[in-house]
Tab-separated table of C-alpha atoms and ligand atoms in Angstrom:
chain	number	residue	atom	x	y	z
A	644	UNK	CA	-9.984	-44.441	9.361
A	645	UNK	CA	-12.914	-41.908	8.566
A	646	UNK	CA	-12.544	-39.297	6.256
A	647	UNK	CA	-11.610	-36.173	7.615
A	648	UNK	CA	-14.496	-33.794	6.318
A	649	UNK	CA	-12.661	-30.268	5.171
A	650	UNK	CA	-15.423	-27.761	4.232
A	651	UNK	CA	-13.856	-25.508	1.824
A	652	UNK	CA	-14.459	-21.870	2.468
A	653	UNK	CA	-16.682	-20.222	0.535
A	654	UNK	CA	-17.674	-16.467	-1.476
A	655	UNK	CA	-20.007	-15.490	1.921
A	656	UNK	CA	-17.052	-16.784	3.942
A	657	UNK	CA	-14.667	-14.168	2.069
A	658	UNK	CA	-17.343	-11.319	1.718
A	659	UNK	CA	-17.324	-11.538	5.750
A	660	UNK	CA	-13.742	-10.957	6.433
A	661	UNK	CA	-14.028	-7.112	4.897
A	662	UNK	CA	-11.977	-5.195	7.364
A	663	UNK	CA	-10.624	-7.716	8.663
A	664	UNK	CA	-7.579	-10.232	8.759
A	665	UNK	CA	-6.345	-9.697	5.513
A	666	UNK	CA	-7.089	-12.277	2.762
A	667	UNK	CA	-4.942	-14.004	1.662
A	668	UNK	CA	-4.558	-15.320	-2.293
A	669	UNK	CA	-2.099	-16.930	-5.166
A	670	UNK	CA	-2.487	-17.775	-8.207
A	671	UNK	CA	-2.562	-21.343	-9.961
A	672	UNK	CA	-2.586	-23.093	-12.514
A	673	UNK	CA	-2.087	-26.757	-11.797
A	674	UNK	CA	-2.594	-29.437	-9.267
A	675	UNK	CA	0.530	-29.553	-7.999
A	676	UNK	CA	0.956	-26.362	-7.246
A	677	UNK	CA	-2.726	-25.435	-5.777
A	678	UNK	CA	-1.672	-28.377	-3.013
A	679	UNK	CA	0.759	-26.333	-1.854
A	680	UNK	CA	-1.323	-23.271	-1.560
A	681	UNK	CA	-4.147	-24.731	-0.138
A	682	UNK	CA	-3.562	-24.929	3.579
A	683	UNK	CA	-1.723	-21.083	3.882
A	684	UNK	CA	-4.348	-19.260	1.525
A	685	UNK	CA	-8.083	-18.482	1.788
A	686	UNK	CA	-8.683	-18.139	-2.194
A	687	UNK	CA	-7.115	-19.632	-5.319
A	688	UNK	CA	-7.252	-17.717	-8.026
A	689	UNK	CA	-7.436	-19.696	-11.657
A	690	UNK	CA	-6.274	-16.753	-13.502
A	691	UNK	CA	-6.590	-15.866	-17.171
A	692	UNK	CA	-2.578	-14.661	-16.592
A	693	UNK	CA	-2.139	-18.218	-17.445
A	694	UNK	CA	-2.068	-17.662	-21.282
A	695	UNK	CA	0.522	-15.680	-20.609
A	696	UNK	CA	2.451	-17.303	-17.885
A	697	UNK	CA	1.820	-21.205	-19.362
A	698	UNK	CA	1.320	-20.236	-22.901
A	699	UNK	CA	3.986	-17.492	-23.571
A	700	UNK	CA	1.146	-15.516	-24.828
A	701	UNK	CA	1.703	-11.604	-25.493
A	702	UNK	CA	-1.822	-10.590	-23.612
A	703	UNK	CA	-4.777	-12.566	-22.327
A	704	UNK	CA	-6.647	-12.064	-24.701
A	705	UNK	CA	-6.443	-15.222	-26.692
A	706	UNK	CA	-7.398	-17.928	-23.640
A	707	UNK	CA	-10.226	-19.607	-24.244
A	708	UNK	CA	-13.626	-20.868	-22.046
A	709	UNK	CA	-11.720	-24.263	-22.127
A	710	UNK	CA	-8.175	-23.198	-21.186
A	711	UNK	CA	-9.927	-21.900	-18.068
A	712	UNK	CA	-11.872	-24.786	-17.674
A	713	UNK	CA	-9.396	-27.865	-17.960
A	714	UNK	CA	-6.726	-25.703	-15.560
A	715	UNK	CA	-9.815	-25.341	-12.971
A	716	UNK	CA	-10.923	-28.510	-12.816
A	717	UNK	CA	-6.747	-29.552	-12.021
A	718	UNK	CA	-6.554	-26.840	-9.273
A	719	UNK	CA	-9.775	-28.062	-7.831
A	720	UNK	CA	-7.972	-31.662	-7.674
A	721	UNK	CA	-4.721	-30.660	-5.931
A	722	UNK	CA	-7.064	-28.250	-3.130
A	723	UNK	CA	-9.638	-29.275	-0.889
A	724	UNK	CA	-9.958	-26.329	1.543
A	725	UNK	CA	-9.619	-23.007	-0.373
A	726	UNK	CA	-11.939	-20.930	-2.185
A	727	UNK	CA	-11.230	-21.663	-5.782
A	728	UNK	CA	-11.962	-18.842	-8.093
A	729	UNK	CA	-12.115	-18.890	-11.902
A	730	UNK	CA	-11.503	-16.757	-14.326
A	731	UNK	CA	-13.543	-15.923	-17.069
A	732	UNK	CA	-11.839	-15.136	-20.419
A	733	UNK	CA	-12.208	-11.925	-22.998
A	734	UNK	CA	-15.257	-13.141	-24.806
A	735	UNK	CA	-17.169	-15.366	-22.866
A	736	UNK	CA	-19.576	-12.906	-20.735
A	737	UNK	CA	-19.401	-9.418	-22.728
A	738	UNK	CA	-22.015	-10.081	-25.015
A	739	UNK	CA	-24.814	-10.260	-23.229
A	740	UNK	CA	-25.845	-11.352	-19.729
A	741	UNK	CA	-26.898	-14.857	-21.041
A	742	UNK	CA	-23.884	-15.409	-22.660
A	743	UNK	CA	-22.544	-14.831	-19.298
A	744	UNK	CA	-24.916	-17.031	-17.413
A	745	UNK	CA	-24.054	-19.879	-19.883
A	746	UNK	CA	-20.026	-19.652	-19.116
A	747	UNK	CA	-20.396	-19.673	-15.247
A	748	UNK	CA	-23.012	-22.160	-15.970
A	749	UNK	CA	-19.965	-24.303	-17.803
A	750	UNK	CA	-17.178	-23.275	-15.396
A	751	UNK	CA	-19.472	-24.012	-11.598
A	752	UNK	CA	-20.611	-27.629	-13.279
A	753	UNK	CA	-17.372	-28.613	-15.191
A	754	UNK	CA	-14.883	-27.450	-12.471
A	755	UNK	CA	-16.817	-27.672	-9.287
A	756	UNK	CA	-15.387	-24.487	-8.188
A	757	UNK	CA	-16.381	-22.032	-5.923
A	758	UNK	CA	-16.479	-18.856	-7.995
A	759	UNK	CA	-16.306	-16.719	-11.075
A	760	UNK	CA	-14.158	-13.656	-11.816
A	761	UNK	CA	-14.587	-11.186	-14.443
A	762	UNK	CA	-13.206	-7.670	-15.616
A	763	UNK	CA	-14.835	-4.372	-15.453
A	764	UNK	CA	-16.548	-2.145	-13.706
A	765	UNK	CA	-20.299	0.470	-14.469
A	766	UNK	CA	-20.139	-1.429	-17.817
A	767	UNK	CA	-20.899	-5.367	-16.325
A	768	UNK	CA	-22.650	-4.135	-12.846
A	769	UNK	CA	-26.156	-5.156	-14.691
A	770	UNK	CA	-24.339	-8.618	-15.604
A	771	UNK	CA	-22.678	-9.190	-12.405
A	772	UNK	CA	-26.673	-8.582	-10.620
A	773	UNK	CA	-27.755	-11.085	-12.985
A	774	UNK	CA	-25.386	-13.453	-12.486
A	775	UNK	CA	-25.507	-13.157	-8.535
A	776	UNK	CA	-29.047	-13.818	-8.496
A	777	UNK	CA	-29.077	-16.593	-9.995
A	778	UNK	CA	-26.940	-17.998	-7.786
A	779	UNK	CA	-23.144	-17.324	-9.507
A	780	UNK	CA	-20.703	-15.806	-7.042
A	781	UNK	CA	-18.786	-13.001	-8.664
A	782	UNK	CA	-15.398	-11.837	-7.870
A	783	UNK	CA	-15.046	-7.895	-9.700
A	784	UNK	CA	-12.390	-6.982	-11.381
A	785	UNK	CA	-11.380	-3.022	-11.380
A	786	UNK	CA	-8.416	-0.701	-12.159
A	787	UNK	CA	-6.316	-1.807	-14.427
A	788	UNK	CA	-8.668	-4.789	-16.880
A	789	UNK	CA	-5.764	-6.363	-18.617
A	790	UNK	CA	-8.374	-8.322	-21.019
A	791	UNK	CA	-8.644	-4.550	-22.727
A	792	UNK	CA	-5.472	-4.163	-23.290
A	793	UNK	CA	-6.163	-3.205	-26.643
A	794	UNK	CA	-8.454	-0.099	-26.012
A	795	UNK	CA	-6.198	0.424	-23.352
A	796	UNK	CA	-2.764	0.424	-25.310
A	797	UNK	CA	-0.508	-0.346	-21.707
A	798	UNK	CA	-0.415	-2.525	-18.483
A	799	UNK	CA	0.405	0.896	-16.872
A	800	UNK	CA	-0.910	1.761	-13.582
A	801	UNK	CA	-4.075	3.860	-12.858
A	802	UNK	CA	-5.169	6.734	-11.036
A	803	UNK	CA	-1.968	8.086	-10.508
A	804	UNK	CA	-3.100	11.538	-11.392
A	805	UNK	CA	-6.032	12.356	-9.155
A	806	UNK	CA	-8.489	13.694	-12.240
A	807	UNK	CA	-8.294	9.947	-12.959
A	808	UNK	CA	-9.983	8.996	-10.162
A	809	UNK	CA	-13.705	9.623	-10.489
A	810	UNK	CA	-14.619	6.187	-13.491
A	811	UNK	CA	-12.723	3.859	-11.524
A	812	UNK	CA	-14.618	5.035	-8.244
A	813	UNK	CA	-17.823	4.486	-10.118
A	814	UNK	CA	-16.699	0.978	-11.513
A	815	UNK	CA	-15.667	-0.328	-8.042
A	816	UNK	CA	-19.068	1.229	-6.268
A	817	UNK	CA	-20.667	-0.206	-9.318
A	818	UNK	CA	-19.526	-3.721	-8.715
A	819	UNK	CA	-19.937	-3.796	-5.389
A	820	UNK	CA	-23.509	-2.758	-5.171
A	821	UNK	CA	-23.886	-4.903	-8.167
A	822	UNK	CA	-23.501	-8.197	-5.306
A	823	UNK	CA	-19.682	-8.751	-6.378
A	824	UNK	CA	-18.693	-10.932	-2.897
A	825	UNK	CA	-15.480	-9.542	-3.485
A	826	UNK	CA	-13.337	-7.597	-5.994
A	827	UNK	CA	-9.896	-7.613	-7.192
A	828	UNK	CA	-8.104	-3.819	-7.238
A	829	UNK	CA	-5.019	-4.022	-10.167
A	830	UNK	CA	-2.500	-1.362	-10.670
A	831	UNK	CA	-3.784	1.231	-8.944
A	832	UNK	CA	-2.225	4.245	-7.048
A	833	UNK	CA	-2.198	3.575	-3.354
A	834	UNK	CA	-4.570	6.846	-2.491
A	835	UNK	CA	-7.278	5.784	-4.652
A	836	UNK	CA	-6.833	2.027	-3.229
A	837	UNK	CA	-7.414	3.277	0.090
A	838	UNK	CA	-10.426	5.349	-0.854
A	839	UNK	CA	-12.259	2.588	-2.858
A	840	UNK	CA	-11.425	0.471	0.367
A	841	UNK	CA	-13.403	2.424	2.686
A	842	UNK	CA	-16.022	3.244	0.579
A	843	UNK	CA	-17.263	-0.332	-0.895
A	844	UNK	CA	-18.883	-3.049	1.190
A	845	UNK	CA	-17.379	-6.021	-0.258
A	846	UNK	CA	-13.455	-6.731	0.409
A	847	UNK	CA	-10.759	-5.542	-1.942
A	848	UNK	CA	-8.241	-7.869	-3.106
A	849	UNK	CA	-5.267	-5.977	-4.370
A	850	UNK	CA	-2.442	-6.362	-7.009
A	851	UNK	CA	-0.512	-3.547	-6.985
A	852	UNK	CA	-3.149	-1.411	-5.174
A	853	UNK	CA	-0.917	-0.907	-1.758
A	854	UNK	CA	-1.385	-2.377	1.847
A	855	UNK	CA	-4.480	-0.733	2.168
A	856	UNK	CA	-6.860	-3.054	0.699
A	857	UNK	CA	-8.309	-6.104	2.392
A	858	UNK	CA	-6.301	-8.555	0.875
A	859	UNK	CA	-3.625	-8.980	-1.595
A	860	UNK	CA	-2.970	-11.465	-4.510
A	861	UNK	CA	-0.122	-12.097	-6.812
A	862	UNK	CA	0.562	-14.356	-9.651
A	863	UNK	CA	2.457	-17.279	-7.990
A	864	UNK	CA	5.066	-17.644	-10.748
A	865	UNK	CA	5.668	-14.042	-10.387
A	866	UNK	CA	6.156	-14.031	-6.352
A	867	UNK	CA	8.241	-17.390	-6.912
A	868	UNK	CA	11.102	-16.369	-9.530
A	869	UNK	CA	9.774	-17.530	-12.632
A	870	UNK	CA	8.820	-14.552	-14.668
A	871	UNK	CA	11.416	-13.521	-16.836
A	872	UNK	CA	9.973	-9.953	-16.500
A	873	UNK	CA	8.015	-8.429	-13.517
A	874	UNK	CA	5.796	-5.455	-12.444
A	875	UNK	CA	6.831	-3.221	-10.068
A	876	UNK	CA	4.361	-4.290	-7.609
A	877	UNK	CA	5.604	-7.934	-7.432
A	878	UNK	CA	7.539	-9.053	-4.393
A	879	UNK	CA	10.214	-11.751	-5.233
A	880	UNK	CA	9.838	-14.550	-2.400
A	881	UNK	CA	11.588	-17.249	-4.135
A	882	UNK	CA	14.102	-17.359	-7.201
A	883	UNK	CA	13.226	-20.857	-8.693
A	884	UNK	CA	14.209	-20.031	-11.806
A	885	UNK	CA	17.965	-19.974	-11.045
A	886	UNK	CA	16.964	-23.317	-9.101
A	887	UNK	CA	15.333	-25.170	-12.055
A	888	UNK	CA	18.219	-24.136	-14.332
A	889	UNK	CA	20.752	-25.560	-11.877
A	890	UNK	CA	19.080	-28.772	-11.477
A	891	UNK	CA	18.433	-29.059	-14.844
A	892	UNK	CA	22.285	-28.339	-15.928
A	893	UNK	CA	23.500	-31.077	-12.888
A	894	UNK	CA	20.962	-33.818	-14.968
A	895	UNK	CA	22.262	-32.768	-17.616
A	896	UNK	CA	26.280	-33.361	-16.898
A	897	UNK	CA	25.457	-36.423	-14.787
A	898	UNK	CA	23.585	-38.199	-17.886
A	899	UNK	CA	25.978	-36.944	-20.302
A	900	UNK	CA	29.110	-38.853	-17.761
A	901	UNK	CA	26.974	-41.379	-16.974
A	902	UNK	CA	26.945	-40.713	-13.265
A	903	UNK	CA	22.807	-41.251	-13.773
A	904	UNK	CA	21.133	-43.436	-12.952
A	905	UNK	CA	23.044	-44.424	-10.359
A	906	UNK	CA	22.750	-47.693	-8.315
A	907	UNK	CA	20.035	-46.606	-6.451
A	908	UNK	CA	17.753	-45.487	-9.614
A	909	UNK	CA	18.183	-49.371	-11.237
A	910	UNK	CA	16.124	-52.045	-10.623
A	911	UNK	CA	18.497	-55.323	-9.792
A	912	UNK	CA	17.070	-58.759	-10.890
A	913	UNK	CA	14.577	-60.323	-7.823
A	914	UNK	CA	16.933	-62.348	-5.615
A	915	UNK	CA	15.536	-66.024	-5.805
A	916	UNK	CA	15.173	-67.620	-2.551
A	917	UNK	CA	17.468	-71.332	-2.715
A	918	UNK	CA	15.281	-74.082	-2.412
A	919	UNK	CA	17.953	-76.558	-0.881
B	749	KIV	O1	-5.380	-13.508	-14.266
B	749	KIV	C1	-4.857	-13.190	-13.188
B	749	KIV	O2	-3.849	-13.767	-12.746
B	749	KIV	C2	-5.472	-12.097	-12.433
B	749	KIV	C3	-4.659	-11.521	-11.329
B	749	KIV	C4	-3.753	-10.522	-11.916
B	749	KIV	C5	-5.500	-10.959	-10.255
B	749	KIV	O3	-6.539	-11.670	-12.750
């Protein structure tokens, strides 16, 4: 039987859809997991949240180029239809706009992927223009920018007071005039979400940032029951934690009685056929 030839869709494909059908994205980490996404999302999203979701990390701040690179190249294995975008980490693009060329440069050719996504706003538009002509997708990254966590001092949510507005305006106009195909909206009040919305060209891709963008994305362990401890924002569509822990404890009992492996888990000796 031929092949069945599934384009994957693309940045252009997702820069189209502003206004739209909203876009849909996840999180993921692994291959297993990005084959489940792949035929109910448009974008994947390799997220630095891993160091904190797979690592146990306190911030982002600590992944690595590689970290991002070795959990791309396994999402890009388990998908073969949706956009897969990849993070890059605090410290791999700030320095300069070569710097940044050289770690999409690693991340497009080592993961095959179909996208980059970085943090911040007036600050990386020159970056982001440089990187987009010379022929890097970038996804933007405004609002809440949990790789500055440290100049930030909180994960708390912006723009709740209206005299907050006016930067993160300029960062999201900044990004999106930059070339930015797309850009992700975190943690921000639902009035401001709205406004950057209708004001930008490219789609909006919120995380806490209200119905009104043009798509929404959440960190799949999050939406699934995992997370110990949550945002606000995060919808609960699954509780496999307390699943997990009860399979684990039936395993557990059944090995300790002996009940596993049962018959069916053995392999019996090969039954000889007689010759007489
Ligand atoms: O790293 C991540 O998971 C992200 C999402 C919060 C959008 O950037």
């Amino acid at each position: 039987m031929a092949d069945i030839d599934i384009r994957r869709i693309t940045a252009p494909d997702i820069r189209a859809r502003k206004g739209g059908e909203p876009i849909v994205a996840l999180t993921s980490y692994h291959a297993h997991t990005a084959r489940l996404l792949d035929a109910h999302v448009d974008f994947i999203l390799v997220g630095d949240s891993l160091g904190m979701v797979m690592h146990g990390l306190e911030t982002t701040v600590p992944v690595t180029l590689d970290m991002m690179i070795l959990q791309g190249r396994a999402v890009m294995r388990g998908s073969k239809r949706a956009l897969v975008v990849v993070d890059l980490p605090f410290g791999s693009y700030e320095a300069s706009k070569e710097q940044a060329f050289a770690s999409c440069a690693r991340v497009l050719k080592e993961t095959h992927c179909g996208a980059v996504k970085l943090e911040g706003g007036v600050r990386m538009a020159d970056t982001i223009r440089f990187l987009v002509e010379r022929g890097v997708p970038v996804m933007g990254h405004v609002g809440l920018t949990p790789q500055a966590i440290n100049t930030l001092g909180s994960f708390r949510a912006r723009g709740r007071d209206q005299a907050d507005w006016a930067p993160i305006l300029a960062d999201a106009k900044a990004v999106a005039e930059a070339g930015a195909f797309a850009m992700v909206i975190e943690a921000v009040a639902e009035p401001l979400a709205r406004k950057i919305t209708a004001e930008v060209k490219c789609p909006t891709i919120g995380i806490g940032a209200s119905p009104a963008c043009d798509g929404q994305i959440l960190v799949l362990e999050d939406m699934l029951g995992l997370s110990p401890r949550v945002p606000r924002f995060v919808k609960r569509y699954g509780e496999l934690a307390a699943h997990i822990e009860a399979a684990v404890k039936d395993y557990a009992r059944e090995v300790r009685s002996r009940e596993f492996p049962g018959s069916a888990n053995v392999y019996p000796l090969k039954t000889r056929s007689s010759s007489s």
